[in-house]
PDB file of C-alpha atoms in Angstrom:
ATOM      1  CA  MET M  29       0.000   0.000   0.000  1.00 87.00           C
ATOM      2  CA  THR M  30       1.293   3.456  -0.903  1.00 95.00           C
ATOM      3  CA  THR M  31       2.524   5.512   2.040  1.00 97.00           C
ATOM      4  CA  LEU M  32       0.872   8.880   2.594  1.00 98.00           C
ATOM      5  CA  LEU M  33       3.661  11.387   3.226  1.00 98.00           C
ATOM      6  CA  ILE M  34       2.274  14.554   4.837  1.00 98.00           C
ATOM      7  CA  VAL M  35       4.652  17.508   4.977  1.00 98.00           C
ATOM      8  CA  ASP M  36       4.231  20.308   7.518  1.00 98.00           C
ATOM      9  CA  GLY M  37       5.111  23.075   5.085  1.00 97.00           C
ATOM     10  CA  ALA M  38       5.619  25.882   7.595  1.00 95.00           C
ATOM     11  CA  ASN M  39       7.806  23.757   9.845  1.00 96.00           C
ATOM     12  CA  VAL M  40       9.952  22.328   7.056  1.00 96.00           C
ATOM     13  CA  VAL M  41      10.399  25.699   5.328  1.00 94.00           C
ATOM     14  CA  GLY M  42      11.339  27.249   8.669  1.00 92.00           C
ATOM     15  CA  SER M  43      13.978  24.597   9.339  1.00 91.00           C
ATOM     16  CA  VAL M  44      16.518  26.303   7.072  1.00 86.00           C
ATOM     17  CA  PRO M  45      17.321  30.006   7.613  1.00 85.00           C
ATOM     18  CA  ASP M  46      17.513  30.923   3.930  1.00 86.00           C
ATOM     19  CA  GLY M  47      15.400  34.085   3.972  1.00 87.00           C
ATOM     20  CA  TRP M  48      12.074  32.238   3.633  1.00 89.00           C
ATOM     21  CA  TRP M  49      10.370  34.877   5.823  1.00 88.00           C
ATOM     22  CA  ARG M  50      10.707  37.460   3.045  1.00 92.00           C
ATOM     23  CA  ASP M  51       8.648  35.348   0.629  1.00 93.00           C
ATOM     24  CA  ARG M  52       6.676  32.600   2.358  1.00 93.00           C
ATOM     25  CA  ARG M  53       4.734  31.639  -0.744  1.00 94.00           C
ATOM     26  CA  GLY M  54       7.903  31.402  -2.843  1.00 94.00           C
ATOM     27  CA  ALA M  55       9.551  29.300  -0.135  1.00 94.00           C
ATOM     28  CA  ALA M  56       6.560  26.942  -0.132  1.00 96.00           C
ATOM     29  CA  GLU M  57       6.760  26.674  -3.932  1.00 96.00           C
ATOM     30  CA  ARG M  58      10.463  25.796  -3.748  1.00 94.00           C
ATOM     31  CA  LEU M  59       9.717  23.131  -1.132  1.00 95.00           C
ATOM     32  CA  ARG M  60       6.885  21.743  -3.274  1.00 96.00           C
ATOM     33  CA  ASP M  61       9.169  21.554  -6.293  1.00 96.00           C
ATOM     34  CA  GLY M  62      11.846  19.786  -4.263  1.00 94.00           C
ATOM     35  CA  LEU M  63       9.333  17.213  -3.019  1.00 96.00           C
ATOM     36  CA  ALA M  64       8.177  16.209  -6.510  1.00 95.00           C
ATOM     37  CA  GLY M  65      11.046  13.803  -7.154  1.00 94.00           C
ATOM     38  CA  LEU M  66      10.386  11.986  -3.893  1.00 96.00           C
ATOM     39  CA  ALA M  67       6.980  10.734  -5.055  1.00 95.00           C
ATOM     40  CA  GLU M  68       8.689   8.032  -7.109  1.00 95.00           C
ATOM     41  CA  ALA M  69      12.113   7.857  -5.419  1.00 95.00           C
ATOM     42  CA  GLY M  70      10.849   7.701  -1.846  1.00 96.00           C
ATOM     43  CA  VAL M  71      12.636   8.844   1.292  1.00 96.00           C
ATOM     44  CA  PRO M  72      15.060   7.018   3.598  1.00 93.00           C
ATOM     45  CA  GLY M  73      13.275   3.966   4.952  1.00 91.00           C
ATOM     46  CA  ARG M  74      10.264   4.474   2.666  1.00 93.00           C
ATOM     47  CA  PRO M  75      10.763   3.501  -0.960  1.00 94.00           C
ATOM     48  CA  GLY M  76       8.486   5.048  -3.560  1.00 94.00           C
ATOM     49  CA  PRO M  77       5.946   5.456  -4.732  1.00 96.00           C
ATOM     50  CA  LEU M  78       4.630   7.874  -2.115  1.00 97.00           C
ATOM     51  CA  GLU M  79       1.492   9.982  -2.102  1.00 98.00           C
ATOM     52  CA  ILE M  80       2.784  13.396  -1.025  1.00 98.00           C
ATOM     53  CA  VAL M  81       0.617  16.086   0.533  1.00 98.00           C
ATOM     54  CA  LEU M  82       2.176  19.452   1.373  1.00 98.00           C
ATOM     55  CA  VAL M  83       0.104  21.334   3.941  1.00 98.00           C
ATOM     56  CA  VAL M  84       0.430  25.122   3.731  1.00 97.00           C
ATOM     57  CA  GLU M  85      -1.120  27.899   5.781  1.00 95.00           C
ATOM     58  CA  GLY M  86      -1.139  31.667   6.134  1.00 92.00           C
ATOM     59  CA  ALA M  87       0.944  33.625   3.637  1.00 90.00           C
ATOM     60  CA  ALA M  88       1.900  30.400   1.835  1.00 92.00           C
ATOM     61  CA  ARG M  89      -1.664  29.845   0.624  1.00 92.00           C
ATOM     62  CA  GLY M  90      -2.139  30.008  -3.120  1.00 93.00           C
ATOM     63  CA  VAL M  91       0.589  27.498  -3.960  1.00 95.00           C
ATOM     64  CA  GLY M  92      -0.752  25.075  -6.532  1.00 96.00           C
ATOM     65  CA  SER M  93      -0.346  21.333  -6.746  1.00 98.00           C
ATOM     66  CA  ILE M  94       2.044  19.786  -9.267  1.00 98.00           C
ATOM     67  CA  SER M  95       2.598  16.262 -10.515  1.00 97.00           C
ATOM     68  CA  GLY M  96       3.625  14.168  -7.518  1.00 97.00           C
ATOM     69  CA  VAL M  97       2.699  16.727  -4.847  1.00 98.00           C
ATOM     70  CA  ARG M  98      -0.795  17.712  -3.790  1.00 98.00           C
ATOM     71  CA  VAL M  99      -0.895  21.030  -1.953  1.00 98.00           C
ATOM     72  CA  ASP M 100      -3.529  21.252   0.771  1.00 98.00           C
ATOM     73  CA  GLU M 101      -4.355  24.739   2.045  1.00 96.00           C
ATOM     74  CA  ALA M 102      -5.238  24.635   5.729  1.00 96.00           C
ATOM     75  CA  PRO M 103      -8.301  26.803   6.368  1.00 93.00           C
ATOM     76  CA  GLY M 104      -6.921  27.556   9.833  1.00 93.00           C
ATOM     77  CA  SER M 105      -4.114  25.822  11.683  1.00 95.00           C
ATOM     78  CA  GLY M 106      -1.797  23.739   9.531  1.00 97.00           C
ATOM     79  CA  ASP M 107      -1.251  21.379  12.448  1.00 97.00           C
ATOM     80  CA  ASP M 108      -4.992  20.774  12.806  1.00 98.00           C
ATOM     81  CA  ARG M 109      -5.262  20.042   9.074  1.00 98.00           C
ATOM     82  CA  ILE M 110      -2.383  17.555   9.274  1.00 98.00           C
ATOM     83  CA  VAL M 111      -4.125  15.764  12.158  1.00 98.00           C
ATOM     84  CA  GLU M 112      -7.322  15.627  10.062  1.00 98.00           C
ATOM     85  CA  LEU M 113      -5.436  14.093   7.124  1.00 98.00           C
ATOM     86  CA  VAL M 114      -3.821  11.484   9.373  1.00 98.00           C
ATOM     87  CA  ALA M 115      -7.139  10.645  11.039  1.00 98.00           C
ATOM     88  CA  GLY M 116      -8.840  10.389   7.645  1.00 98.00           C
ATOM     89  CA  SER M 117      -6.513   7.631   6.407  1.00 96.00           C
ATOM     90  CA  PRO M 118      -6.376   5.104   9.258  1.00 95.00           C
ATOM     91  CA  ASP M 119      -5.952   2.026   7.051  1.00 95.00           C
ATOM     92  CA  ARG M 120      -2.733   2.996   5.328  1.00 96.00           C
ATOM     93  CA  PRO M 121       0.836   3.860   6.305  1.00 97.00           C
ATOM     94  CA  ARG M 122       1.209   7.557   7.146  1.00 98.00           C
ATOM     95  CA  LEU M 123       4.471   9.436   7.628  1.00 98.00           C
ATOM     96  CA  VAL M 124       4.384  13.053   8.831  1.00 98.00           C
ATOM     97  CA  VAL M 125       7.364  15.330   8.237  1.00 98.00           C
ATOM     98  CA  THR M 126       7.699  17.870  11.063  1.00 98.00           C
ATOM     99  CA  ALA M 127       9.883  18.862  13.987  1.00 94.00           C
ATOM    100  CA  ASP M 128       6.936  20.277  15.944  1.00 96.00           C
ATOM    101  CA  ARG M 129       6.839  18.354  19.225  1.00 97.00           C
ATOM    102  CA  GLU M 130       3.127  18.794  19.904  1.00 98.00           C
ATOM    103  CA  LEU M 131       2.161  17.827  16.344  1.00 98.00           C
ATOM    104  CA  ARG M 132       4.398  14.773  16.592  1.00 98.00           C
ATOM    105  CA  ARG M 133       2.526  13.693  19.724  1.00 98.00           C
ATOM    106  CA  ARG M 134      -0.884  14.243  18.166  1.00 98.00           C
ATOM    107  CA  VAL M 135      -0.221  12.234  14.985  1.00 98.00           C
ATOM    108  CA  THR M 136       1.614   9.366  16.669  1.00 98.00           C
ATOM    109  CA  GLU M 137      -1.418   8.922  18.936  1.00 98.00           C
ATOM    110  CA  LEU M 138      -3.345   8.282  15.710  1.00 98.00           C
ATOM    111  CA  GLY M 139      -0.830   5.670  14.544  1.00 98.00           C
ATOM    112  CA  ALA M 140       1.244   7.772  12.141  1.00 98.00           C
ATOM    113  CA  GLU M 141       5.009   7.735  12.067  1.00 98.00           C
ATOM    114  CA  VAL M 142       7.029  10.944  12.167  1.00 98.00           C
ATOM    115  CA  THR M 143      10.321  12.050  10.685  1.00 97.00           C
ATOM    116  CA  GLY M 144      12.183  15.347  10.740  1.00 96.00           C
ATOM    117  CA  PRO M 145      12.524  18.019   8.065  1.00 96.00           C
ATOM    118  CA  ARG M 146      15.952  16.812   6.912  1.00 94.00           C
ATOM    119  CA  THR M 147      14.270  13.740   5.482  1.00 95.00           C
ATOM    120  CA  VAL M 148      12.861  15.895   2.685  1.00 95.00           C
ATOM    121  CA  ARG M 149      15.041  19.019   2.909  1.00 84.00           C
ATOM    122  CA  PRO M 150      18.694  18.434   3.689  1.00 68.00           C
ATOM    123  CA  ALA M 151      20.530  21.233   5.484  1.00 58.00           C
ATOM    124  CA  PRO M 152      22.531  23.479   3.133  1.00 59.00           C
TER     125      PRO M 152
END
């Protein structure tokens, strides 16, 4: 069964101090573009294919989906939307990419696994 890889866009973008705060939408687009190749290649410990969902919020809204990456705009809290996505897919493997401690707790309680931002965005 294909793993659902859910990426906490704000947390992953914020993990590298590359000026993302000047253009949050552009930073989210760059992350989205970088994730596209992982849909087939997979990530460490999870070979492809993967279904990738990038959750964006706030100023990053308006980023469109591309082949291999579905962008999900959180209507409110990105963390709450990620929890909803995890809860909505209980019968499949789910891997959430975030360093947020509270979000990690919430999704693991629902049976998801968690990995850090460097899994999808290596440090420069």
